[in-house]
Amino acid sequence: MNYSIRSILYDINKLREVNIVRCTRNLIIKKTLRNFKMVSSNSNLTLKVAKLEESDDFYTYLVYCLLFVSISVCCSLQYIMRVTKSSLPAANNTHFRNFQKKYFLVYFLALFGDWLQGPYIYKLYSHYGFTSFQIAVLYVVGFSASVFFGTGAGVLADRFGRKRMCMVFCITYSLCCFMKIFPNYNILLLGRLLGGISTSLLFSVFESWYVSEHIQNYDFPREWISVTFSKATFWNGVLAIIAGVIANFTSDFLDWGPVSPFILAIPCFIVSCCIMSKTWNENYGKQQKNSKNICIQGLQLIVTNKLILMLGIVQSLFESVMYVFVFLWTPILDSVHPPLGIIFSIFMVCIMIGSTFYQLAYYRQVEPPVLLFLAVVLATVSQLGCALAASYDNIDIGVASASFFLLEIAVGIYFPAIGYIKSECIPESHRANIMNWFRVPLNVITCIILLSLHSERDAAGNCVIFLICSVMMSCCSLIMVKIMKILPIVTIPTEQIC
């Protein structure tokens, strides 16, 4: 009996040991399989990361190659253009070249100060710790200031003098940059208010002063205005590249951080103001005591004159799309961690290519309205390409980059072309006033799109916005067809009064 009990207990213990061995073996097998799976998944993850890094490196390499190619193309076009224009009267007129230098010295200093701060506005606000919504409000305040005060600034320029208002620009923009030093939201709001007013002055009063001096004081041929505008667009790209490099260097290596470019911009505006006060003559628009009547007359002229109205629509739509591009290109390309400074340089070189192409085509007797139509068509294709790139779950960076570069080439053609056409179509008496009225719908559209960008962060939202921009550019193309039919027929007296 005892033996049988012992035998049973022995068998039970043996079975228990066998089960323990089996369980241990199964546990070891499971752990081994689990470790194998983990190693396999880790290796897959490593491969994915390696592929991602490889794609980023390839894109960076491609960007540097594109920079070299774009600079080569720009230099080639510049060489062809210089050979072509050597026999033109404008290139051989000493008085005209001296007049250009007097204008460019002041205007380029103002542009350089503007370019110094441009790339770092958002970064500075973010550095101060403001939320994306607060930053969006700051931007909207700037554009709203252009809407509400820009038109009045044009009236003041016509009445009190364009040179004087250019000097006011230097003062207000210097104050705007100075206020960037303080991380106080209310002070920054006031700075953006001054910045909006200054931007309206920069892109209207300087041009108005030049056109008036060119025609009335120096009595140069109107056709030479386009030469100055195309040259200004080209060197604008050069200044932007230099300013971007200097701003990047100062923000990285000076103790002031992102506020450094804004401090550096202040002397540019001060020097520009001093040179202007010594070398520029004063000129005026239509002289009336009632500024309100001048403002209303400018608006009436836009509404009643079909050509000016269509030209204003083209400017508002095209430049609205341009501002949308400014807000979107960085977050779209940021997924591959590109060298943003190099891409920005390529953008500027593309503008220079467009400007040089405009000069070359103009010297070959291609009419500015045709070139403006070409710029609008290129911008339309660019926006369609952006919409296509944003339609995928993962944005097609290659298509998006090519579309952005194409848009910048269009911008380089656009500015000298529309500058010349405005000088031909807009009467001198209301020039600054009308040009600021053009900026009202531009800033309204930009504010609306900016707020929609704040709420739409995904690729689908970007796709919709680019499609809207494509529709806007398509409308511009249709309007340009009508402008090209009307422009050779319609002539507007330079002193036309509503």
Short mmCIF file of C-alpha atoms in Angstrom, two decimals:
data_model
loop_
_atom_site.label_atom_id
_atom_site.label_comp_id
_atom_site.label_asym_id
_atom_site.label_seq_id
_atom_site.Cartn_x
_atom_site.Cartn_y
_atom_site.Cartn_z
CA MET A 1 0.00 0.00 0.00
CA ASN A 2 2.74 2.36 0.98
CA TYR A 3 4.60 1.34 -2.10
CA SER A 4 1.65 2.11 -4.37
CA ILE A 5 1.15 5.51 -2.75
CA ARG A 6 4.81 6.28 -3.15
CA SER A 7 4.63 5.13 -6.74
CA ILE A 8 1.67 7.37 -7.43
CA LEU A 9 3.36 10.35 -5.78
CA TYR A 10 6.48 9.63 -7.75
CA ASP A 11 4.53 9.52 -10.99
CA ILE A 12 2.77 12.79 -10.10
CA ASN A 13 6.06 14.52 -9.37
CA LYS A 14 7.49 13.20 -12.58
CA LEU A 15 4.52 14.44 -14.57
CA ARG A 16 4.82 17.80 -12.85
CA GLU A 17 8.46 18.01 -13.80
CA VAL A 18 7.63 17.09 -17.36
CA ASN A 19 4.94 19.77 -17.47
CA ILE A 20 7.32 22.32 -16.01
CA VAL A 21 9.89 21.41 -18.62
CA ARG A 22 7.29 21.66 -21.36
CA CYS A 23 6.03 25.00 -20.07
CA THR A 24 9.55 26.28 -19.78
CA ARG A 25 10.33 25.08 -23.27
CA ASN A 26 7.18 26.68 -24.67
CA LEU A 27 7.97 29.89 -22.82
CA ILE A 28 11.48 29.92 -24.24
CA ILE A 29 10.13 29.29 -27.72
CA LYS A 30 7.58 32.11 -27.35
CA LYS A 31 10.21 34.51 -26.07
CA THR A 32 12.52 33.53 -28.88
CA LEU A 33 9.80 34.10 -31.46
CA ARG A 34 8.88 37.41 -29.84
CA ASN A 35 12.47 38.57 -29.84
CA PHE A 36 12.80 37.52 -33.45
CA LYS A 37 9.71 39.51 -34.35
CA MET A 38 11.01 42.52 -32.45
CA VAL A 39 14.35 42.29 -34.20
CA SER A 40 12.56 41.94 -37.51
CA SER A 41 10.31 44.93 -36.84
CA ASN A 42 13.25 46.98 -35.61
CA SER A 43 15.19 46.12 -38.71
CA ASN A 44 12.22 47.13 -40.86
CA LEU A 45 11.95 50.39 -38.92
CA THR A 46 15.66 50.96 -39.35
CA LEU A 47 15.33 50.33 -43.06
CA LYS A 48 12.43 52.78 -43.27
CA VAL A 49 14.37 55.45 -41.38
CA ALA A 50 17.39 54.84 -43.57
CA LYS A 51 15.26 55.17 -46.69
CA LEU A 52 13.72 58.38 -45.34
CA GLU A 53 17.11 59.84 -44.54
CA GLU A 54 18.34 58.76 -47.95
CA SER A 55 15.39 60.52 -49.63
CA ASP A 56 16.03 63.68 -47.57
CA ASP A 57 19.69 63.63 -48.53
CA PHE A 58 18.77 63.10 -52.17
CA TYR A 59 16.37 66.05 -52.09
CA THR A 60 19.02 68.24 -50.47
CA TYR A 61 21.52 67.21 -53.14
CA LEU A 62 18.94 67.94 -55.82
CA VAL A 63 18.27 71.38 -54.34
CA TYR A 64 21.95 72.32 -54.54
CA CYS A 65 22.07 71.09 -58.14
CA LEU A 66 19.00 73.19 -58.97
CA LEU A 67 20.66 76.23 -57.43
CA PHE A 68 23.68 75.76 -59.67
CA VAL A 69 21.51 75.20 -62.76
CA SER A 70 19.27 78.19 -62.04
CA ILE A 71 22.25 80.50 -61.53
CA SER A 72 23.78 79.23 -64.79
CA VAL A 73 20.55 79.89 -66.69
CA CYS A 74 20.26 83.35 -65.17
CA CYS A 75 23.84 84.25 -66.09
CA SER A 76 23.33 83.00 -69.64
CA LEU A 77 20.20 85.10 -70.07
CA GLN A 78 21.98 88.11 -68.61
CA TYR A 79 24.81 87.72 -71.12
CA ILE A 80 22.38 87.45 -74.05
CA MET A 81 20.42 90.43 -72.75
CA ARG A 82 23.51 92.61 -72.41
CA VAL A 83 24.60 91.81 -75.95
CA THR A 84 21.11 92.62 -77.21
CA LYS A 85 20.63 95.91 -75.38
CA SER A 86 24.08 97.36 -76.12
CA SER A 87 22.70 99.09 -79.21
CA LEU A 88 19.56 100.49 -77.56
CA PRO A 89 19.25 104.24 -76.86
CA ALA A 90 18.28 103.72 -73.21
CA ALA A 91 21.49 101.83 -72.53
CA ASN A 92 23.64 104.57 -74.05
CA ASN A 93 21.91 107.59 -72.51
CA THR A 94 24.10 108.92 -69.70
CA HIS A 95 21.39 111.12 -68.18
CA PHE A 96 18.96 108.21 -68.03
CA ARG A 97 21.50 105.95 -66.35
CA ASN A 98 22.32 108.63 -63.78
CA PHE A 99 18.62 109.11 -63.08
CA GLN A 100 18.22 105.36 -62.59
CA LYS A 101 21.14 105.30 -60.15
CA LYS A 102 19.61 108.13 -58.12
CA TYR A 103 16.33 106.20 -57.87
CA PHE A 104 17.87 102.77 -57.31
CA LEU A 105 20.18 103.88 -54.50
CA VAL A 106 17.25 104.98 -52.35
CA TYR A 107 14.77 102.32 -53.46
CA PHE A 108 17.18 99.40 -53.09
CA LEU A 109 18.12 100.44 -49.55
CA ALA A 110 14.42 100.42 -48.67
CA LEU A 111 13.94 97.02 -50.32
CA PHE A 112 17.01 95.63 -48.59
CA GLY A 113 15.65 96.66 -45.20
CA ASP A 114 12.34 95.02 -46.06
CA TRP A 115 14.01 91.77 -47.16
CA LEU A 116 16.16 91.61 -44.03
CA GLN A 117 13.15 91.22 -41.77
CA GLY A 118 10.77 89.33 -44.06
CA PRO A 119 11.92 85.74 -43.44
CA TYR A 120 12.05 86.19 -39.66
CA ILE A 121 8.70 87.77 -38.79
CA TYR A 122 6.94 84.49 -38.02
CA LYS A 123 10.01 83.06 -36.32
CA LEU A 124 10.32 86.10 -34.06
CA TYR A 125 6.70 85.89 -32.93
CA SER A 126 7.11 82.18 -32.29
CA HIS A 127 10.35 82.88 -30.40
CA TYR A 128 8.41 85.20 -28.10
CA GLY A 129 6.07 82.32 -27.26
CA PHE A 130 2.88 83.44 -29.00
CA THR A 131 0.38 80.87 -30.24
CA SER A 132 -0.31 80.30 -33.91
CA PHE A 133 -3.66 82.06 -33.59
CA GLN A 134 -2.04 85.12 -32.00
CA ILE A 135 0.51 85.19 -34.81
CA ALA A 136 -2.26 84.92 -37.39
CA VAL A 137 -4.00 87.90 -35.78
CA LEU A 138 -0.77 89.90 -36.01
CA TYR A 139 -0.54 89.16 -39.72
CA VAL A 140 -4.18 90.05 -40.29
CA VAL A 141 -3.68 93.37 -38.49
CA GLY A 142 -0.88 94.21 -40.91
CA PHE A 143 -2.95 93.43 -43.97
CA SER A 144 -5.97 95.22 -42.53
CA ALA A 145 -3.83 98.31 -41.99
CA SER A 146 -2.98 98.24 -45.69
CA VAL A 147 -6.69 98.09 -46.49
CA PHE A 148 -7.83 100.94 -44.25
CA PHE A 149 -4.83 103.26 -44.38
CA GLY A 150 -3.26 102.45 -47.73
CA THR A 151 -5.77 104.39 -49.82
CA GLY A 152 -5.47 107.43 -47.59
CA ALA A 153 -1.69 107.23 -47.89
CA GLY A 154 -2.00 107.52 -51.66
CA VAL A 155 -4.14 110.64 -51.32
CA LEU A 156 -1.62 112.15 -48.91
CA ALA A 157 1.20 111.37 -51.34
CA ASP A 158 -0.60 113.12 -54.20
CA ARG A 159 -1.38 116.14 -52.05
CA PHE A 160 1.67 116.63 -49.82
CA GLY A 161 4.31 115.15 -52.10
CA ARG A 162 5.58 111.69 -52.98
CA LYS A 163 9.11 112.32 -51.78
CA ARG A 164 7.75 113.41 -48.41
CA MET A 165 5.64 110.26 -48.13
CA CYS A 166 8.64 108.11 -49.06
CA MET A 167 10.45 109.70 -46.13
CA VAL A 168 7.43 108.96 -43.94
CA PHE A 169 7.76 105.34 -45.06
CA CYS A 170 11.35 105.23 -43.80
CA ILE A 171 10.28 106.61 -40.43
CA THR A 172 7.25 104.34 -39.94
CA TYR A 173 9.09 101.21 -41.01
CA SER A 174 11.98 102.05 -38.69
CA LEU A 175 9.51 102.38 -35.81
CA CYS A 176 7.91 99.09 -36.85
CA CYS A 177 11.28 97.32 -36.67
CA PHE A 178 12.14 98.99 -33.36
CA MET A 179 8.91 97.71 -31.80
CA LYS A 180 9.94 94.15 -32.64
CA ILE A 181 12.46 94.38 -29.80
CA PHE A 182 9.71 94.27 -27.17
CA PRO A 183 7.97 90.91 -26.54
CA ASN A 184 4.75 92.71 -25.64
CA TYR A 185 1.75 91.69 -27.73
CA ASN A 186 0.14 95.14 -27.77
CA ILE A 187 3.36 96.80 -28.87
CA LEU A 188 3.78 94.19 -31.60
CA LEU A 189 0.21 94.86 -32.76
CA LEU A 190 1.05 98.54 -33.09
CA GLY A 191 4.20 97.59 -34.96
CA ARG A 192 2.21 95.48 -37.40
CA LEU A 193 -0.14 98.41 -37.90
CA LEU A 194 2.79 100.62 -38.88
CA GLY A 195 4.18 97.80 -40.99
CA GLY A 196 0.96 97.55 -42.99
CA ILE A 197 0.99 101.28 -43.71
CA SER A 198 4.67 101.13 -44.63
CA THR A 199 4.13 98.26 -47.05
CA SER A 200 1.43 100.21 -48.89
CA LEU A 201 3.80 103.15 -49.22
CA LEU A 202 6.71 100.99 -50.38
CA PHE A 203 4.80 99.43 -53.26
CA SER A 204 3.01 102.56 -54.48
CA VAL A 205 4.65 105.87 -53.59
CA PHE A 206 8.18 105.02 -54.78
CA GLU A 207 6.89 103.90 -58.15
CA SER A 208 4.65 106.96 -58.44
CA TRP A 209 7.59 109.27 -57.72
CA TYR A 210 9.74 107.58 -60.35
CA VAL A 211 7.12 107.63 -63.11
CA SER A 212 6.36 111.30 -62.50
CA GLU A 213 10.04 112.27 -62.58
CA HIS A 214 10.67 110.10 -65.63
CA ILE A 215 7.90 111.70 -67.69
CA GLN A 216 7.42 115.22 -66.39
CA ASN A 217 10.80 116.34 -65.10
CA TYR A 218 13.28 114.44 -67.29
CA ASP A 219 10.97 113.93 -70.29
CA PHE A 220 12.41 110.51 -71.12
CA PRO A 221 10.45 108.23 -73.49
CA ARG A 222 7.71 106.25 -71.78
CA GLU A 223 9.10 103.03 -73.23
CA TRP A 224 12.17 103.37 -71.02
CA ILE A 225 10.05 103.00 -67.86
CA SER A 226 9.88 99.27 -68.50
CA VAL A 227 13.68 99.11 -68.60
CA THR A 228 13.88 100.53 -65.09
CA PHE A 229 11.16 98.26 -63.68
CA SER A 230 12.69 95.10 -65.13
CA LYS A 231 16.11 96.06 -63.80
CA ALA A 232 14.58 96.79 -60.39
CA THR A 233 12.94 93.35 -60.34
CA PHE A 234 16.22 91.64 -61.21
CA TRP A 235 18.23 93.39 -58.53
CA ASN A 236 15.40 92.87 -56.09
CA GLY A 237 16.17 89.17 -56.32
CA VAL A 238 19.87 89.79 -55.78
CA LEU A 239 19.15 91.93 -52.73
CA ALA A 240 16.81 89.28 -51.33
CA ILE A 241 19.52 86.61 -51.55
CA ILE A 242 22.11 88.84 -49.87
CA ALA A 243 19.65 89.97 -47.21
CA GLY A 244 18.66 86.38 -46.47
CA VAL A 245 22.27 85.35 -45.93
CA ILE A 246 23.01 88.35 -43.71
CA ALA A 247 19.80 87.90 -41.72
CA ASN A 248 20.57 84.22 -41.19
CA PHE A 249 24.12 85.01 -40.06
CA THR A 250 23.11 87.77 -37.65
CA SER A 251 20.26 85.78 -36.11
CA ASP A 252 22.50 82.75 -35.54
CA PHE A 253 25.68 84.41 -34.32
CA LEU A 254 24.56 87.59 -32.57
CA ASP A 255 23.18 87.54 -29.05
CA TRP A 256 19.94 89.24 -30.11
CA GLY A 257 18.62 86.13 -31.86
CA PRO A 258 15.68 86.47 -34.30
CA VAL A 259 15.33 90.18 -33.55
CA SER A 260 18.77 90.88 -35.09
CA PRO A 261 17.56 91.34 -38.70
CA PHE A 262 14.98 93.90 -37.56
CA ILE A 263 17.60 95.94 -35.74
CA LEU A 264 19.88 95.72 -38.77
CA ALA A 265 17.08 96.98 -41.05
CA ILE A 266 16.69 100.29 -39.19
CA PRO A 267 19.97 101.85 -40.45
CA CYS A 268 18.98 100.93 -44.02
CA PHE A 269 15.80 102.99 -43.75
CA ILE A 270 17.58 105.89 -42.06
CA VAL A 271 20.31 106.05 -44.72
CA SER A 272 17.69 105.77 -47.47
CA CYS A 273 15.78 108.69 -45.95
CA CYS A 274 18.90 110.85 -45.69
CA ILE A 275 19.98 110.21 -49.29
CA MET A 276 16.43 110.83 -50.49
CA SER A 277 16.25 114.19 -48.73
CA LYS A 278 19.44 115.34 -50.48
CA THR A 279 19.05 113.95 -54.01
CA TRP A 280 15.35 113.60 -54.86
CA ASN A 281 13.05 116.30 -56.17
CA GLU A 282 9.51 116.64 -54.87
CA ASN A 283 6.54 115.92 -57.12
CA TYR A 284 2.80 115.89 -56.56
CA GLY A 285 -0.38 114.39 -57.90
CA LYS A 286 -3.57 116.30 -58.53
CA GLN A 287 -3.80 119.30 -56.21
CA GLN A 288 -7.13 119.63 -54.41
CA LYS A 289 -7.96 120.89 -50.96
CA ASN A 290 -10.50 118.17 -50.28
CA SER A 291 -8.65 114.87 -49.85
CA LYS A 292 -11.94 112.99 -49.67
CA ASN A 293 -12.82 114.13 -53.18
CA ILE A 294 -9.46 112.91 -54.49
CA CYS A 295 -10.01 109.51 -52.91
CA ILE A 296 -13.52 109.23 -54.34
CA GLN A 297 -12.34 110.39 -57.76
CA GLY A 298 -9.71 107.67 -57.81
CA LEU A 299 -12.32 105.05 -57.01
CA GLN A 300 -14.70 106.47 -59.62
CA LEU A 301 -11.97 106.34 -62.23
CA ILE A 302 -11.37 102.66 -61.46
CA VAL A 303 -15.07 101.82 -61.68
CA THR A 304 -15.83 103.84 -64.81
CA ASN A 305 -12.70 102.99 -66.80
CA LYS A 306 -12.89 99.39 -67.97
CA LEU A 307 -9.18 99.04 -68.66
CA ILE A 308 -8.07 100.30 -65.25
CA LEU A 309 -10.68 98.13 -63.54
CA MET A 310 -9.48 94.98 -65.30
CA LEU A 311 -5.88 95.85 -64.57
CA GLY A 312 -6.71 96.26 -60.88
CA ILE A 313 -8.45 92.87 -60.82
CA VAL A 314 -5.42 91.21 -62.38
CA GLN A 315 -3.09 92.79 -59.85
CA SER A 316 -5.28 91.89 -56.87
CA LEU A 317 -5.73 88.26 -57.89
CA PHE A 318 -2.14 87.63 -58.96
CA GLU A 319 -0.54 89.17 -55.89
CA SER A 320 -3.02 87.43 -53.59
CA VAL A 321 -1.83 84.11 -54.98
CA MET A 322 1.73 85.29 -54.46
CA TYR A 323 1.06 85.98 -50.77
CA VAL A 324 -0.58 82.57 -50.36
CA PHE A 325 2.59 81.02 -51.72
CA VAL A 326 4.63 82.95 -49.13
CA PHE A 327 2.59 81.39 -46.32
CA LEU A 328 2.48 77.84 -47.67
CA TRP A 329 5.82 76.95 -49.19
CA THR A 330 7.69 76.35 -45.92
CA PRO A 331 5.22 73.93 -44.24
CA ILE A 332 4.72 72.03 -47.50
CA LEU A 333 8.42 71.45 -48.16
CA ASP A 334 9.32 70.97 -44.50
CA SER A 335 8.36 67.29 -44.58
CA VAL A 336 11.70 66.42 -46.22
CA HIS A 337 13.70 68.81 -44.03
CA PRO A 338 15.16 70.78 -46.95
CA PRO A 339 17.77 73.55 -46.70
CA LEU A 340 15.26 76.39 -46.58
CA GLY A 341 17.88 79.06 -47.13
CA ILE A 342 19.05 77.43 -50.35
CA ILE A 343 15.48 76.98 -51.58
CA PHE A 344 14.79 80.63 -50.82
CA SER A 345 17.87 81.52 -52.87
CA ILE A 346 16.55 79.43 -55.77
CA PHE A 347 13.25 81.31 -55.55
CA MET A 348 15.09 84.60 -55.86
CA VAL A 349 17.19 83.33 -58.77
CA CYS A 350 13.96 82.24 -60.48
CA ILE A 351 12.63 85.79 -60.08
CA MET A 352 15.85 87.06 -61.65
CA ILE A 353 15.41 84.59 -64.53
CA GLY A 354 11.88 85.87 -65.11
CA SER A 355 13.01 89.49 -64.98
CA THR A 356 15.90 88.86 -67.37
CA PHE A 357 13.59 87.00 -69.73
CA TYR A 358 11.25 89.99 -69.68
CA GLN A 359 14.05 92.38 -70.58
CA LEU A 360 15.25 90.12 -73.37
CA ALA A 361 11.74 89.70 -74.79
CA TYR A 362 11.04 93.42 -74.50
CA TYR A 363 14.22 94.26 -76.38
CA ARG A 364 13.05 91.81 -79.06
CA GLN A 365 9.87 93.90 -79.51
CA VAL A 366 7.51 91.65 -77.51
CA GLU A 367 4.75 93.84 -76.06
CA PRO A 368 4.43 94.05 -72.23
CA PRO A 369 0.73 92.96 -72.26
CA VAL A 370 1.77 89.74 -74.00
CA LEU A 371 4.45 89.15 -71.39
CA LEU A 372 1.98 89.86 -68.59
CA PHE A 373 -0.37 87.31 -70.12
CA LEU A 374 2.51 84.82 -70.20
CA ALA A 375 3.19 85.45 -66.50
CA VAL A 376 -0.47 84.83 -65.64
CA VAL A 377 -0.53 81.58 -67.65
CA LEU A 378 2.64 80.35 -65.94
CA ALA A 379 1.13 81.16 -62.55
CA THR A 380 -2.03 79.25 -63.49
CA VAL A 381 -0.02 76.17 -64.43
CA SER A 382 1.96 76.54 -61.21
CA GLN A 383 -1.16 76.55 -59.03
CA LEU A 384 -2.59 73.54 -60.84
CA GLY A 385 0.69 71.74 -60.18
CA CYS A 386 0.52 72.68 -56.50
CA ALA A 387 -3.05 71.39 -56.28
CA LEU A 388 -1.96 68.13 -57.91
CA ALA A 389 0.96 67.77 -55.50
CA ALA A 390 -1.28 68.41 -52.49
CA SER A 391 -3.97 65.97 -53.64
CA TYR A 392 -1.99 62.94 -52.43
CA ASP A 393 -1.93 61.70 -48.84
CA ASN A 394 1.76 62.54 -48.79
CA ILE A 395 2.48 65.71 -50.73
CA ASP A 396 4.54 65.14 -53.87
CA ILE A 397 7.55 67.29 -53.01
CA GLY A 398 9.02 67.15 -56.50
CA VAL A 399 5.89 68.47 -58.21
CA ALA A 400 5.36 71.07 -55.47
CA SER A 401 8.94 72.35 -55.75
CA ALA A 402 8.77 72.59 -59.54
CA SER A 403 5.46 74.45 -59.28
CA PHE A 404 6.91 76.90 -56.76
CA PHE A 405 9.91 77.59 -58.99
CA LEU A 406 7.62 78.17 -61.97
CA LEU A 407 5.54 80.64 -59.95
CA GLU A 408 8.65 82.63 -59.04
CA ILE A 409 9.65 82.86 -62.71
CA ALA A 410 6.15 84.17 -63.41
CA VAL A 411 6.59 86.75 -60.63
CA GLY A 412 9.82 87.93 -62.23
CA ILE A 413 7.98 88.55 -65.51
CA TYR A 414 4.88 89.98 -63.85
CA PHE A 415 6.24 92.97 -61.94
CA PRO A 416 8.03 94.83 -64.76
CA ALA A 417 5.19 94.05 -67.17
CA ILE A 418 2.38 95.34 -64.99
CA GLY A 419 4.51 98.28 -63.86
CA TYR A 420 4.88 99.43 -67.46
CA ILE A 421 1.19 98.92 -68.27
CA LYS A 422 0.13 100.88 -65.18
CA SER A 423 2.42 103.72 -66.20
CA GLU A 424 0.65 103.81 -69.57
CA CYS A 425 -2.93 103.46 -68.35
CA ILE A 426 -3.20 105.21 -64.98
CA PRO A 427 -3.40 109.02 -65.13
CA GLU A 428 -0.62 110.85 -63.35
CA SER A 429 -3.05 112.97 -61.32
CA HIS A 430 -4.42 109.94 -59.42
CA ARG A 431 -1.56 107.46 -59.71
CA ALA A 432 -0.73 106.83 -56.04
CA ASN A 433 -4.40 106.91 -55.07
CA ILE A 434 -5.46 104.34 -57.67
CA MET A 435 -2.51 102.06 -56.95
CA ASN A 436 -3.46 101.95 -53.29
CA TRP A 437 -7.09 101.23 -54.18
CA PHE A 438 -5.77 98.21 -56.09
CA ARG A 439 -4.30 96.89 -52.85
CA VAL A 440 -7.62 96.92 -50.99
CA PRO A 441 -9.10 93.74 -52.52
CA LEU A 442 -5.63 92.21 -52.53
CA ASN A 443 -5.31 92.54 -48.76
CA VAL A 444 -8.91 91.45 -48.14
CA ILE A 445 -8.39 88.25 -50.14
CA THR A 446 -5.10 87.60 -48.38
CA CYS A 447 -6.67 88.04 -44.93
CA ILE A 448 -9.47 85.60 -45.76
CA ILE A 449 -7.06 82.98 -47.08
CA LEU A 450 -4.71 83.48 -44.14
CA LEU A 451 -7.51 82.80 -41.66
CA SER A 452 -8.57 79.74 -43.65
CA LEU A 453 -4.97 78.52 -43.60
CA HIS A 454 -5.06 78.75 -39.83
CA SER A 455 -8.03 76.40 -39.68
CA GLU A 456 -6.97 74.05 -42.51
CA ARG A 457 -3.70 72.37 -41.65
CA ASP A 458 -4.00 69.14 -43.62
CA ALA A 459 -3.04 68.37 -47.20
CA ALA A 460 -6.68 68.33 -48.32
CA GLY A 461 -7.10 71.91 -47.11
CA ASN A 462 -3.98 72.96 -49.01
CA CYS A 463 -5.30 71.25 -52.13
CA VAL A 464 -8.56 73.19 -51.94
CA ILE A 465 -6.71 76.47 -51.46
CA PHE A 466 -4.47 75.80 -54.46
CA LEU A 467 -7.52 74.94 -56.55
CA ILE A 468 -9.07 78.26 -55.55
CA CYS A 469 -5.84 79.99 -56.56
CA SER A 470 -5.97 78.14 -59.90
CA VAL A 471 -9.47 79.47 -60.51
CA MET A 472 -8.29 82.98 -59.64
CA MET A 473 -5.41 82.72 -62.10
CA SER A 474 -7.73 81.34 -64.78
CA CYS A 475 -9.91 84.41 -64.34
CA CYS A 476 -6.79 86.55 -64.70
CA SER A 477 -5.99 84.81 -67.98
CA LEU A 478 -9.44 85.58 -69.38
CA ILE A 479 -9.18 89.20 -68.26
CA MET A 480 -5.73 89.52 -69.83
CA VAL A 481 -7.15 88.39 -73.18
CA LYS A 482 -9.59 91.30 -73.01
CA ILE A 483 -6.87 93.72 -71.90
CA MET A 484 -4.71 92.79 -74.88
CA LYS A 485 -7.64 93.58 -77.17
CA ILE A 486 -8.44 96.91 -75.52
CA LEU A 487 -4.97 98.26 -74.71
CA PRO A 488 -3.85 99.18 -78.26
CA ILE A 489 -7.13 101.05 -78.80
CA VAL A 490 -7.70 102.88 -75.53
CA THR A 491 -5.50 105.86 -74.69
CA ILE A 492 -5.93 107.68 -71.41
CA PRO A 493 -4.82 111.29 -71.08
CA THR A 494 -2.27 111.71 -68.34
CA GLU A 495 -4.36 114.43 -66.73
CA GLN A 496 -7.77 112.78 -67.02
CA ILE A 497 -10.18 113.92 -64.29
CA CYS A 498 -13.29 112.09 -63.19
#
